[in-house]
Amino acid sequence: MALYPLKFEPIFKYRMWGGNKLKSELHKDYEEDCIGESWEISDVEHDESIVASGNLKGKSLKELISTYKDDFLGKKVYEQFGEKFPLLIKFIDAKTPLSIQVHPSNEVAKERHNSFGKNEMWYIMQADKDAEIIVGFENDTNKKDYQTHLENGKVLELMHHENVSKGDTYYIPTGRIHAIGAGVLLAEIQQTSDITYRVYDYDRVDASTGEKRELHNDLALDVIDFKRQDSYKTNYVSELNQSNQLVHSPYFKTNFLPINGEIVKDYSTLDSFVILMCVSGEASLICNNIDYKIALGETILIPATITSFKIEAKQAELLEVFM
């Protein structure tokens, strides 16, 4: 059966900090309260994505990789990752702040959890007035100062707080302490990993359990990077009808693609699947004379064997993700 551009059923995740923007802003369809995450493409165990439409409807991401191998992933990607999909793609809605947290590197995650590490990036889609994120430290610090502030409930004083607005982009390498603040809706691209070390959670009680959430301070202490950075935000240009480099890391590459009119994409030299996330407007992806629509809050995966197609839009902004 021939491969085609694929949409998957979103996997909705209850989070104590979740709101309703995934429904009100991105038009996701669910009934539950406090949905904080929509996992758009996932190969996390027990949370594998399922194809939403077309001849392959009902097939899991795992089944697709097992069947189509490098036609699906790309030769280089398949050689490196085998039948594991390397990325986890999400939309996140923070009604209240997320915990202060950090992620381990590939090496530490493999040793401790038999998992990939968790390098990730955020693209801010919408932010309420004065909404902020926490990313890194305001000044260089060290384990001793950090632990003292943590024990005294003042760890937030060490953090770098930054107001955000639509289009702001941040790369969060492993070891960088971070948190999404209240009122932020964003797209997240990350390695396939669900390993998070939570270090501070505002002493909150999770209404779903009646208990405070577990902290992982011992695990976190030796993975945190205590050095401040001069800048945490990713600067990029936004040229219309072009793929503009956003975050190019060793773990994934993301471009910003604003479209008004039509463009032809040629991936013949890429050797990777491509993921398109619609972060504004809507577009038509024309492939083999079939029109695949992608609207705000939707995600579509282009298998590696598809190397050329046309995109048409009156006004759309896409994130273009590949390996």
PDB file of C-alpha atoms in Angstrom:
ATOM      1  CA  MET A   1       0.000   0.000   0.000  1.00  0.00           C
ATOM      2  CA  ALA A   2       1.468   3.353  -1.069  1.00  0.00           C
ATOM      3  CA  LEU A   3       2.443   5.866   1.577  1.00  0.00           C
ATOM      4  CA  TYR A   4       0.823   9.303   1.654  1.00  0.00           C
ATOM      5  CA  PRO A   5       0.867  12.388   3.950  1.00  0.00           C
ATOM      6  CA  LEU A   6      -0.407  11.133   7.306  1.00  0.00           C
ATOM      7  CA  LYS A   7      -2.423  12.684  10.098  1.00  0.00           C
ATOM      8  CA  PHE A   8      -2.643  10.901  13.445  1.00  0.00           C
ATOM      9  CA  GLU A   9      -5.265  10.870  16.187  1.00  0.00           C
ATOM     10  CA  PRO A  10      -4.188  13.318  18.912  1.00  0.00           C
ATOM     11  CA  ILE A  11      -3.482  11.777  22.325  1.00  0.00           C
ATOM     12  CA  PHE A  12      -4.844  14.105  25.002  1.00  0.00           C
ATOM     13  CA  LYS A  13      -3.114  14.302  28.373  1.00  0.00           C
ATOM     14  CA  TYR A  14      -4.615  15.468  31.654  1.00  0.00           C
ATOM     15  CA  ARG A  15      -2.274  17.855  33.429  1.00  0.00           C
ATOM     16  CA  MET A  16      -3.058  19.635  36.704  1.00  0.00           C
ATOM     17  CA  TRP A  17      -1.853  22.848  35.031  1.00  0.00           C
ATOM     18  CA  GLY A  18      -3.834  22.333  31.789  1.00  0.00           C
ATOM     19  CA  GLY A  19      -6.547  24.676  30.518  1.00  0.00           C
ATOM     20  CA  ASN A  20      -8.949  24.744  27.560  1.00  0.00           C
ATOM     21  CA  LYS A  21      -6.960  26.504  24.828  1.00  0.00           C
ATOM     22  CA  LEU A  22      -6.312  23.258  22.956  1.00  0.00           C
ATOM     23  CA  LYS A  23     -10.078  23.259  22.437  1.00  0.00           C
ATOM     24  CA  SER A  24     -10.848  26.996  22.220  1.00  0.00           C
ATOM     25  CA  GLU A  25      -7.785  28.065  20.186  1.00  0.00           C
ATOM     26  CA  LEU A  26      -6.759  24.909  18.308  1.00  0.00           C
ATOM     27  CA  HIS A  27     -10.238  23.334  17.944  1.00  0.00           C
ATOM     28  CA  LYS A  28      -9.258  19.984  19.470  1.00  0.00           C
ATOM     29  CA  ASP A  29     -12.161  17.661  20.249  1.00  0.00           C
ATOM     30  CA  TYR A  30     -12.304  16.311  23.805  1.00  0.00           C
ATOM     31  CA  GLU A  31     -14.634  16.430  26.810  1.00  0.00           C
ATOM     32  CA  GLU A  32     -12.238  16.244  29.772  1.00  0.00           C
ATOM     33  CA  ASP A  33     -11.080  19.197  31.874  1.00  0.00           C
ATOM     34  CA  CYS A  34      -7.469  20.258  32.435  1.00  0.00           C
ATOM     35  CA  ILE A  35      -6.091  18.870  29.169  1.00  0.00           C
ATOM     36  CA  GLY A  36      -2.587  20.295  29.036  1.00  0.00           C
ATOM     37  CA  GLU A  37      -1.034  18.408  26.130  1.00  0.00           C
ATOM     38  CA  SER A  38      -2.025  17.084  22.732  1.00  0.00           C
ATOM     39  CA  TRP A  39       0.508  14.488  21.631  1.00  0.00           C
ATOM     40  CA  GLU A  40       0.391  14.808  17.856  1.00  0.00           C
ATOM     41  CA  ILE A  41       2.979  12.168  16.914  1.00  0.00           C
ATOM     42  CA  SER A  42       4.230   9.763  19.567  1.00  0.00           C
ATOM     43  CA  ASP A  43       6.123   6.490  19.751  1.00  0.00           C
ATOM     44  CA  VAL A  44       6.236   6.552  23.569  1.00  0.00           C
ATOM     45  CA  GLU A  45       5.359   3.114  24.942  1.00  0.00           C
ATOM     46  CA  HIS A  46       1.593   2.781  25.637  1.00  0.00           C
ATOM     47  CA  ASP A  47       1.039   6.106  23.822  1.00  0.00           C
ATOM     48  CA  GLU A  48       1.684   5.166  20.185  1.00  0.00           C
ATOM     49  CA  SER A  49       0.033   7.363  17.574  1.00  0.00           C
ATOM     50  CA  ILE A  50      -2.679   5.889  15.330  1.00  0.00           C
ATOM     51  CA  VAL A  51      -3.312   7.018  11.724  1.00  0.00           C
ATOM     52  CA  ALA A  52      -6.513   9.094  11.559  1.00  0.00           C
ATOM     53  CA  SER A  53      -7.569   8.753   7.907  1.00  0.00           C
ATOM     54  CA  GLY A  54      -6.924   7.199   4.500  1.00  0.00           C
ATOM     55  CA  ASN A  55      -6.040   3.638   3.535  1.00  0.00           C
ATOM     56  CA  LEU A  56      -3.754   3.240   6.535  1.00  0.00           C
ATOM     57  CA  LYS A  57      -6.352   4.444   9.060  1.00  0.00           C
ATOM     58  CA  GLY A  58      -6.056   2.547  12.340  1.00  0.00           C
ATOM     59  CA  LYS A  59      -2.410   1.574  11.825  1.00  0.00           C
ATOM     60  CA  SER A  60       0.009   2.546  14.590  1.00  0.00           C
ATOM     61  CA  LEU A  61       3.179   4.534  14.059  1.00  0.00           C
ATOM     62  CA  LYS A  62       5.086   1.433  15.155  1.00  0.00           C
ATOM     63  CA  GLU A  63       3.347  -0.706  12.504  1.00  0.00           C
ATOM     64  CA  LEU A  64       4.157   1.849   9.787  1.00  0.00           C
ATOM     65  CA  ILE A  65       7.859   1.868  10.670  1.00  0.00           C
ATOM     66  CA  SER A  66       7.934  -1.933  10.892  1.00  0.00           C
ATOM     67  CA  THR A  67       6.277  -2.260   7.469  1.00  0.00           C
ATOM     68  CA  TYR A  68       7.864   0.578   5.487  1.00  0.00           C
ATOM     69  CA  LYS A  69      11.203   1.014   7.283  1.00  0.00           C
ATOM     70  CA  ASP A  70      13.461   3.503   5.452  1.00  0.00           C
ATOM     71  CA  ASP A  71      10.687   4.412   2.968  1.00  0.00           C
ATOM     72  CA  PHE A  72       8.926   5.884   5.995  1.00  0.00           C
ATOM     73  CA  LEU A  73      11.816   7.232   8.083  1.00  0.00           C
ATOM     74  CA  GLY A  74      14.588   7.794   5.556  1.00  0.00           C
ATOM     75  CA  LYS A  75      17.647   5.581   5.132  1.00  0.00           C
ATOM     76  CA  LYS A  76      19.948   7.468   7.524  1.00  0.00           C
ATOM     77  CA  VAL A  77      17.246   7.797  10.169  1.00  0.00           C
ATOM     78  CA  TYR A  78      16.380   4.097   9.942  1.00  0.00           C
ATOM     79  CA  GLU A  79      20.048   3.123  10.220  1.00  0.00           C
ATOM     80  CA  GLN A  80      20.412   5.261  13.341  1.00  0.00           C
ATOM     81  CA  PHE A  81      17.137   4.572  15.153  1.00  0.00           C
ATOM     82  CA  GLY A  82      15.875   1.282  13.735  1.00  0.00           C
ATOM     83  CA  GLU A  83      12.156   0.915  14.429  1.00  0.00           C
ATOM     84  CA  LYS A  84      12.017   3.639  17.089  1.00  0.00           C
ATOM     85  CA  PHE A  85      10.547   6.966  15.999  1.00  0.00           C
ATOM     86  CA  PRO A  86      13.003   9.627  17.199  1.00  0.00           C
ATOM     87  CA  LEU A  87      10.652  12.563  17.891  1.00  0.00           C
ATOM     88  CA  LEU A  88       7.668  13.412  20.082  1.00  0.00           C
ATOM     89  CA  ILE A  89       5.491  16.239  18.744  1.00  0.00           C
ATOM     90  CA  LYS A  90       3.083  18.144  21.018  1.00  0.00           C
ATOM     91  CA  PHE A  91       0.919  21.179  21.518  1.00  0.00           C
ATOM     92  CA  ILE A  92       0.932  22.408  25.139  1.00  0.00           C
ATOM     93  CA  ASP A  93      -1.522  24.674  26.983  1.00  0.00           C
ATOM     94  CA  ALA A  94      -0.411  25.968  30.385  1.00  0.00           C
ATOM     95  CA  LYS A  95      -3.295  27.560  32.296  1.00  0.00           C
ATOM     96  CA  THR A  96      -1.089  27.635  35.401  1.00  0.00           C
ATOM     97  CA  PRO A  97       2.710  27.282  35.536  1.00  0.00           C
ATOM     98  CA  LEU A  98       4.439  23.977  34.934  1.00  0.00           C
ATOM     99  CA  SER A  99       6.888  22.700  37.525  1.00  0.00           C
ATOM    100  CA  ILE A 100      10.492  23.880  37.428  1.00  0.00           C
ATOM    101  CA  GLN A 101      12.196  20.953  35.716  1.00  0.00           C
ATOM    102  CA  VAL A 102      15.226  19.660  33.853  1.00  0.00           C
ATOM    103  CA  HIS A 103      15.871  16.772  31.453  1.00  0.00           C
ATOM    104  CA  PRO A 104      18.817  14.357  31.378  1.00  0.00           C
ATOM    105  CA  SER A 105      21.211  13.914  28.465  1.00  0.00           C
ATOM    106  CA  ASN A 106      21.188  10.915  26.128  1.00  0.00           C
ATOM    107  CA  GLU A 107      24.002   9.307  28.107  1.00  0.00           C
ATOM    108  CA  VAL A 108      22.391   9.765  31.537  1.00  0.00           C
ATOM    109  CA  ALA A 109      18.918   8.824  30.291  1.00  0.00           C
ATOM    110  CA  LYS A 110      20.259   5.648  28.674  1.00  0.00           C
ATOM    111  CA  GLU A 111      22.128   4.629  31.822  1.00  0.00           C
ATOM    112  CA  ARG A 112      19.320   5.445  34.283  1.00  0.00           C
ATOM    113  CA  HIS A 113      16.142   4.859  32.285  1.00  0.00           C
ATOM    114  CA  ASN A 114      17.121   3.050  29.056  1.00  0.00           C
ATOM    115  CA  SER A 115      15.652   6.034  27.218  1.00  0.00           C
ATOM    116  CA  PHE A 116      16.667   8.834  24.893  1.00  0.00           C
ATOM    117  CA  GLY A 117      17.505  12.135  26.551  1.00  0.00           C
ATOM    118  CA  LYS A 118      15.148  15.030  26.084  1.00  0.00           C
ATOM    119  CA  ASN A 119      16.435  17.969  24.067  1.00  0.00           C
ATOM    120  CA  GLU A 120      13.423  20.064  23.051  1.00  0.00           C
ATOM    121  CA  MET A 121      12.261  23.351  21.585  1.00  0.00           C
ATOM    122  CA  TRP A 122       9.283  25.630  22.090  1.00  0.00           C
ATOM    123  CA  TYR A 123       7.512  27.808  19.530  1.00  0.00           C
ATOM    124  CA  ILE A 124       5.095  30.213  21.256  1.00  0.00           C
ATOM    125  CA  MET A 125       1.727  30.202  19.447  1.00  0.00           C
ATOM    126  CA  GLN A 126      -0.209  32.461  21.813  1.00  0.00           C
ATOM    127  CA  ALA A 127       0.531  34.105  25.149  1.00  0.00           C
ATOM    128  CA  ASP A 128      -1.683  36.055  27.528  1.00  0.00           C
ATOM    129  CA  LYS A 129      -0.614  39.539  28.627  1.00  0.00           C
ATOM    130  CA  ASP A 130       2.509  39.365  30.828  1.00  0.00           C
ATOM    131  CA  ALA A 131       2.826  35.582  30.311  1.00  0.00           C
ATOM    132  CA  GLU A 132       6.351  34.330  30.867  1.00  0.00           C
ATOM    133  CA  ILE A 133       8.596  31.330  30.732  1.00  0.00           C
ATOM    134  CA  ILE A 134      11.453  30.347  32.983  1.00  0.00           C
ATOM    135  CA  VAL A 135      14.599  29.282  31.177  1.00  0.00           C
ATOM    136  CA  GLY A 136      18.070  28.910  32.668  1.00  0.00           C
ATOM    137  CA  PHE A 137      19.603  31.029  35.436  1.00  0.00           C
ATOM    138  CA  GLU A 138      19.719  34.806  35.767  1.00  0.00           C
ATOM    139  CA  ASN A 139      23.361  34.610  36.899  1.00  0.00           C
ATOM    140  CA  ASP A 140      25.981  31.881  37.129  1.00  0.00           C
ATOM    141  CA  THR A 141      25.281  29.792  40.202  1.00  0.00           C
ATOM    142  CA  ASN A 142      26.547  26.555  41.741  1.00  0.00           C
ATOM    143  CA  LYS A 143      25.215  23.450  43.445  1.00  0.00           C
ATOM    144  CA  LYS A 144      25.582  24.892  46.942  1.00  0.00           C
ATOM    145  CA  ASP A 145      23.725  28.169  46.239  1.00  0.00           C
ATOM    146  CA  TYR A 146      21.105  26.294  44.282  1.00  0.00           C
ATOM    147  CA  GLN A 147      20.487  23.782  47.086  1.00  0.00           C
ATOM    148  CA  THR A 148      20.281  26.546  49.694  1.00  0.00           C
ATOM    149  CA  HIS A 149      17.661  28.430  47.659  1.00  0.00           C
ATOM    150  CA  LEU A 150      15.779  25.185  47.023  1.00  0.00           C
ATOM    151  CA  GLU A 151      15.667  24.265  50.703  1.00  0.00           C
ATOM    152  CA  ASN A 152      14.438  27.765  51.599  1.00  0.00           C
ATOM    153  CA  GLY A 153      11.699  27.731  48.956  1.00  0.00           C
ATOM    154  CA  LYS A 154      13.404  30.562  47.053  1.00  0.00           C
ATOM    155  CA  VAL A 155      14.744  28.737  44.002  1.00  0.00           C
ATOM    156  CA  LEU A 156      12.618  30.919  41.678  1.00  0.00           C
ATOM    157  CA  GLU A 157      14.838  33.886  42.628  1.00  0.00           C
ATOM    158  CA  LEU A 158      17.758  32.262  40.803  1.00  0.00           C
ATOM    159  CA  MET A 159      15.847  31.638  37.561  1.00  0.00           C
ATOM    160  CA  HIS A 160      15.765  33.726  34.398  1.00  0.00           C
ATOM    161  CA  HIS A 161      12.166  34.855  33.775  1.00  0.00           C
ATOM    162  CA  GLU A 162      11.258  36.076  30.290  1.00  0.00           C
ATOM    163  CA  ASN A 163       7.988  37.508  28.948  1.00  0.00           C
ATOM    164  CA  VAL A 164       6.919  35.859  25.710  1.00  0.00           C
ATOM    165  CA  SER A 165       4.685  36.558  22.727  1.00  0.00           C
ATOM    166  CA  LYS A 166       3.626  34.803  19.532  1.00  0.00           C
ATOM    167  CA  GLY A 167       6.537  33.608  17.416  1.00  0.00           C
ATOM    168  CA  ASP A 168       9.123  33.534  20.206  1.00  0.00           C
ATOM    169  CA  THR A 169      11.241  30.388  20.009  1.00  0.00           C
ATOM    170  CA  TYR A 170      13.462  28.678  22.565  1.00  0.00           C
ATOM    171  CA  TYR A 171      15.769  25.702  22.362  1.00  0.00           C
ATOM    172  CA  ILE A 172      15.948  23.796  25.648  1.00  0.00           C
ATOM    173  CA  PRO A 173      18.992  21.507  25.654  1.00  0.00           C
ATOM    174  CA  THR A 174      19.286  18.817  28.294  1.00  0.00           C
ATOM    175  CA  GLY A 175      20.572  20.215  31.563  1.00  0.00           C
ATOM    176  CA  ARG A 176      18.863  23.607  31.146  1.00  0.00           C
ATOM    177  CA  ILE A 177      16.350  24.253  33.911  1.00  0.00           C
ATOM    178  CA  HIS A 178      13.005  25.526  32.588  1.00  0.00           C
ATOM    179  CA  ALA A 179       9.248  25.910  32.996  1.00  0.00           C
ATOM    180  CA  ILE A 180       6.343  27.101  30.851  1.00  0.00           C
ATOM    181  CA  GLY A 181       4.457  29.868  32.655  1.00  0.00           C
ATOM    182  CA  ALA A 182       0.720  30.469  33.007  1.00  0.00           C
ATOM    183  CA  GLY A 183      -1.147  31.636  29.903  1.00  0.00           C
ATOM    184  CA  VAL A 184       1.211  30.166  27.302  1.00  0.00           C
ATOM    185  CA  LEU A 185       0.151  28.000  24.334  1.00  0.00           C
ATOM    186  CA  LEU A 186       3.024  26.479  22.382  1.00  0.00           C
ATOM    187  CA  ALA A 187       4.243  23.831  19.961  1.00  0.00           C
ATOM    188  CA  GLU A 188       6.909  21.529  21.353  1.00  0.00           C
ATOM    189  CA  ILE A 189       9.331  19.380  19.367  1.00  0.00           C
ATOM    190  CA  GLN A 190      11.465  16.976  21.372  1.00  0.00           C
ATOM    191  CA  GLN A 191      13.303  13.697  21.359  1.00  0.00           C
ATOM    192  CA  THR A 192      11.135  10.666  22.071  1.00  0.00           C
ATOM    193  CA  SER A 193      11.404  10.644  25.836  1.00  0.00           C
ATOM    194  CA  ASP A 194       9.057  11.142  28.752  1.00  0.00           C
ATOM    195  CA  ILE A 195      11.843  11.584  31.337  1.00  0.00           C
ATOM    196  CA  THR A 196      11.448  14.758  33.401  1.00  0.00           C
ATOM    197  CA  TYR A 197      13.159  15.641  36.677  1.00  0.00           C
ATOM    198  CA  ARG A 198      10.831  17.928  38.627  1.00  0.00           C
ATOM    199  CA  VAL A 199      12.669  20.148  41.143  1.00  0.00           C
ATOM    200  CA  TYR A 200      10.020  22.623  42.360  1.00  0.00           C
ATOM    201  CA  ASP A 201       6.235  22.519  42.057  1.00  0.00           C
ATOM    202  CA  TYR A 202       4.926  25.465  44.106  1.00  0.00           C
ATOM    203  CA  ASP A 203       3.806  23.016  46.867  1.00  0.00           C
ATOM    204  CA  ARG A 204       0.702  22.317  44.797  1.00  0.00           C
ATOM    205  CA  VAL A 205      -1.707  19.445  45.365  1.00  0.00           C
ATOM    206  CA  ASP A 206      -2.912  17.619  42.245  1.00  0.00           C
ATOM    207  CA  ALA A 207      -6.724  17.539  42.408  1.00  0.00           C
ATOM    208  CA  SER A 208      -6.778  14.196  40.567  1.00  0.00           C
ATOM    209  CA  THR A 209      -4.754  12.457  43.299  1.00  0.00           C
ATOM    210  CA  GLY A 210      -5.159  14.685  46.361  1.00  0.00           C
ATOM    211  CA  GLU A 211      -1.387  14.650  46.743  1.00  0.00           C
ATOM    212  CA  LYS A 212       1.645  16.737  45.848  1.00  0.00           C
ATOM    213  CA  ARG A 213       3.584  15.543  42.823  1.00  0.00           C
ATOM    214  CA  GLU A 214       6.876  13.742  43.246  1.00  0.00           C
ATOM    215  CA  LEU A 215      10.090  15.764  43.075  1.00  0.00           C
ATOM    216  CA  HIS A 216      13.363  14.372  41.693  1.00  0.00           C
ATOM    217  CA  ASN A 217      15.984  16.651  43.235  1.00  0.00           C
ATOM    218  CA  ASP A 218      18.635  13.988  43.799  1.00  0.00           C
ATOM    219  CA  LEU A 219      18.435  12.868  40.170  1.00  0.00           C
ATOM    220  CA  ALA A 220      18.356  16.454  38.893  1.00  0.00           C
ATOM    221  CA  LEU A 221      21.315  17.820  40.814  1.00  0.00           C
ATOM    222  CA  ASP A 222      24.072  16.309  38.694  1.00  0.00           C
ATOM    223  CA  VAL A 223      22.439  17.061  35.326  1.00  0.00           C
ATOM    224  CA  ILE A 224      21.719  20.788  35.819  1.00  0.00           C
ATOM    225  CA  ASP A 225      23.823  23.309  33.886  1.00  0.00           C
ATOM    226  CA  PHE A 226      24.416  26.153  36.393  1.00  0.00           C
ATOM    227  CA  LYS A 227      25.939  28.589  33.860  1.00  0.00           C
ATOM    228  CA  ARG A 228      23.854  31.535  32.669  1.00  0.00           C
ATOM    229  CA  GLN A 229      23.548  32.241  28.947  1.00  0.00           C
ATOM    230  CA  ASP A 230      23.702  35.723  27.410  1.00  0.00           C
ATOM    231  CA  SER A 231      20.490  34.976  25.521  1.00  0.00           C
ATOM    232  CA  TYR A 232      18.020  32.123  25.626  1.00  0.00           C
ATOM    233  CA  LYS A 233      15.764  33.107  22.731  1.00  0.00           C
ATOM    234  CA  THR A 234      16.369  31.847  19.178  1.00  0.00           C
ATOM    235  CA  ASN A 235      16.656  34.675  16.643  1.00  0.00           C
ATOM    236  CA  TYR A 236      15.414  33.958  13.123  1.00  0.00           C
ATOM    237  CA  VAL A 237      14.292  35.682   9.943  1.00  0.00           C
ATOM    238  CA  SER A 238      10.799  35.234   8.548  1.00  0.00           C
ATOM    239  CA  GLU A 239      10.994  35.449   4.766  1.00  0.00           C
ATOM    240  CA  LEU A 240       7.685  34.668   3.059  1.00  0.00           C
ATOM    241  CA  ASN A 241       7.377  31.439   1.049  1.00  0.00           C
ATOM    242  CA  GLN A 242      10.784  30.262   2.270  1.00  0.00           C
ATOM    243  CA  SER A 243      11.994  27.735   4.836  1.00  0.00           C
ATOM    244  CA  ASN A 244      13.651  29.934   7.474  1.00  0.00           C
ATOM    245  CA  GLN A 245      16.066  28.197   9.844  1.00  0.00           C
ATOM    246  CA  LEU A 246      14.634  28.107  13.355  1.00  0.00           C
ATOM    247  CA  VAL A 247      16.366  25.477  15.529  1.00  0.00           C
ATOM    248  CA  HIS A 248      18.912  23.133  13.946  1.00  0.00           C
ATOM    249  CA  SER A 249      20.264  20.788  16.619  1.00  0.00           C
ATOM    250  CA  PRO A 250      21.970  17.375  16.474  1.00  0.00           C
ATOM    251  CA  TYR A 251      18.599  15.834  17.479  1.00  0.00           C
ATOM    252  CA  PHE A 252      16.145  17.489  15.078  1.00  0.00           C
ATOM    253  CA  LYS A 253      15.917  20.432  12.711  1.00  0.00           C
ATOM    254  CA  THR A 254      13.029  22.904  12.564  1.00  0.00           C
ATOM    255  CA  ASN A 255      12.319  25.647  10.047  1.00  0.00           C
ATOM    256  CA  PHE A 256       9.681  28.384  10.063  1.00  0.00           C
ATOM    257  CA  LEU A 257       7.660  28.384   6.843  1.00  0.00           C
ATOM    258  CA  PRO A 258       5.241  31.309   6.282  1.00  0.00           C
ATOM    259  CA  ILE A 259       3.176  30.895   3.118  1.00  0.00           C
ATOM    260  CA  ASN A 260       1.067  33.273   1.069  1.00  0.00           C
ATOM    261  CA  GLY A 261       0.417  31.856  -2.399  1.00  0.00           C
ATOM    262  CA  GLU A 262       1.939  28.579  -3.475  1.00  0.00           C
ATOM    263  CA  ILE A 263       5.334  26.926  -3.150  1.00  0.00           C
ATOM    264  CA  VAL A 264       6.818  23.636  -4.284  1.00  0.00           C
ATOM    265  CA  LYS A 265       8.824  21.687  -1.715  1.00  0.00           C
ATOM    266  CA  ASP A 266      11.640  19.472  -2.967  1.00  0.00           C
ATOM    267  CA  TYR A 267      13.018  17.029  -0.393  1.00  0.00           C
ATOM    268  CA  SER A 268      14.901  14.819  -2.859  1.00  0.00           C
ATOM    269  CA  THR A 269      18.228  15.383  -1.055  1.00  0.00           C
ATOM    270  CA  LEU A 270      16.885  15.189   2.501  1.00  0.00           C
ATOM    271  CA  ASP A 271      16.712  11.457   3.384  1.00  0.00           C
ATOM    272  CA  SER A 272      14.249  12.005   6.254  1.00  0.00           C
ATOM    273  CA  PHE A 273      10.552  12.105   6.998  1.00  0.00           C
ATOM    274  CA  VAL A 274       9.162  15.655   7.348  1.00  0.00           C
ATOM    275  CA  ILE A 275       6.593  16.856   9.885  1.00  0.00           C
ATOM    276  CA  LEU A 276       4.528  19.986   9.261  1.00  0.00           C
ATOM    277  CA  MET A 277       2.794  21.655  12.215  1.00  0.00           C
ATOM    278  CA  CYS A 278       0.318  24.416  11.406  1.00  0.00           C
ATOM    279  CA  VAL A 279       0.784  27.250  13.907  1.00  0.00           C
ATOM    280  CA  SER A 280      -1.344  29.852  12.095  1.00  0.00           C
ATOM    281  CA  GLY A 281      -3.994  29.879   9.344  1.00  0.00           C
ATOM    282  CA  GLU A 282      -4.526  26.881   7.098  1.00  0.00           C
ATOM    283  CA  ALA A 283      -2.901  25.377   4.023  1.00  0.00           C
ATOM    284  CA  SER A 284      -3.421  22.750   1.334  1.00  0.00           C
ATOM    285  CA  LEU A 285      -0.723  20.206   0.671  1.00  0.00           C
ATOM    286  CA  ILE A 286      -1.109  18.887  -2.891  1.00  0.00           C
ATOM    287  CA  CYS A 287       0.501  15.462  -3.290  1.00  0.00           C
ATOM    288  CA  ASN A 288      -0.163  13.112  -6.246  1.00  0.00           C
ATOM    289  CA  ASN A 289      -3.114  15.354  -7.198  1.00  0.00           C
ATOM    290  CA  ILE A 290      -4.750  14.846  -3.785  1.00  0.00           C
ATOM    291  CA  ASP A 291      -5.436  17.848  -1.526  1.00  0.00           C
ATOM    292  CA  TYR A 292      -4.454  17.296   2.119  1.00  0.00           C
ATOM    293  CA  LYS A 293      -5.696  20.164   4.310  1.00  0.00           C
ATOM    294  CA  ILE A 294      -3.752  21.282   7.367  1.00  0.00           C
ATOM    295  CA  ALA A 295      -5.337  23.851   9.697  1.00  0.00           C
ATOM    296  CA  LEU A 296      -4.237  25.656  12.836  1.00  0.00           C
ATOM    297  CA  GLY A 297      -3.360  23.076  15.507  1.00  0.00           C
ATOM    298  CA  GLU A 298      -2.988  20.196  13.060  1.00  0.00           C
ATOM    299  CA  THR A 299       0.095  18.141  12.269  1.00  0.00           C
ATOM    300  CA  ILE A 300       0.907  16.068   9.190  1.00  0.00           C
ATOM    301  CA  LEU A 301       3.789  13.654   8.572  1.00  0.00           C
ATOM    302  CA  ILE A 302       5.332  13.305   5.120  1.00  0.00           C
ATOM    303  CA  PRO A 303       7.025   9.891   4.736  1.00  0.00           C
ATOM    304  CA  ALA A 304      10.593  10.010   3.407  1.00  0.00           C
ATOM    305  CA  THR A 305       9.626   8.353   0.120  1.00  0.00           C
ATOM    306  CA  ILE A 306       7.535  11.442  -0.800  1.00  0.00           C
ATOM    307  CA  THR A 307      10.111  13.923  -2.048  1.00  0.00           C
ATOM    308  CA  SER A 308       8.043  16.621  -3.750  1.00  0.00           C
ATOM    309  CA  PHE A 309       4.670  18.319  -3.311  1.00  0.00           C
ATOM    310  CA  LYS A 310       3.007  21.727  -3.508  1.00  0.00           C
ATOM    311  CA  ILE A 311       1.682  23.824  -0.627  1.00  0.00           C
ATOM    312  CA  GLU A 312      -0.999  26.462  -1.209  1.00  0.00           C
ATOM    313  CA  ALA A 313      -2.257  28.979   1.345  1.00  0.00           C
ATOM    314  CA  LYS A 314      -3.705  32.467   1.545  1.00  0.00           C
ATOM    315  CA  GLN A 315      -2.035  32.985   4.888  1.00  0.00           C
ATOM    316  CA  ALA A 316      -0.425  30.170   6.870  1.00  0.00           C
ATOM    317  CA  GLU A 317       2.546  29.582   9.120  1.00  0.00           C
ATOM    318  CA  LEU A 318       4.034  26.111   9.398  1.00  0.00           C
ATOM    319  CA  LEU A 319       6.823  24.548  11.396  1.00  0.00           C
ATOM    320  CA  GLU A 320       8.823  22.182   9.200  1.00  0.00           C
ATOM    321  CA  VAL A 321      10.564  19.455  11.215  1.00  0.00           C
ATOM    322  CA  PHE A 322      12.978  16.764  10.026  1.00  0.00           C
ATOM    323  CA  MET A 323      16.081  14.838  11.043  1.00  0.00           C
TER     324      MET A 323
END
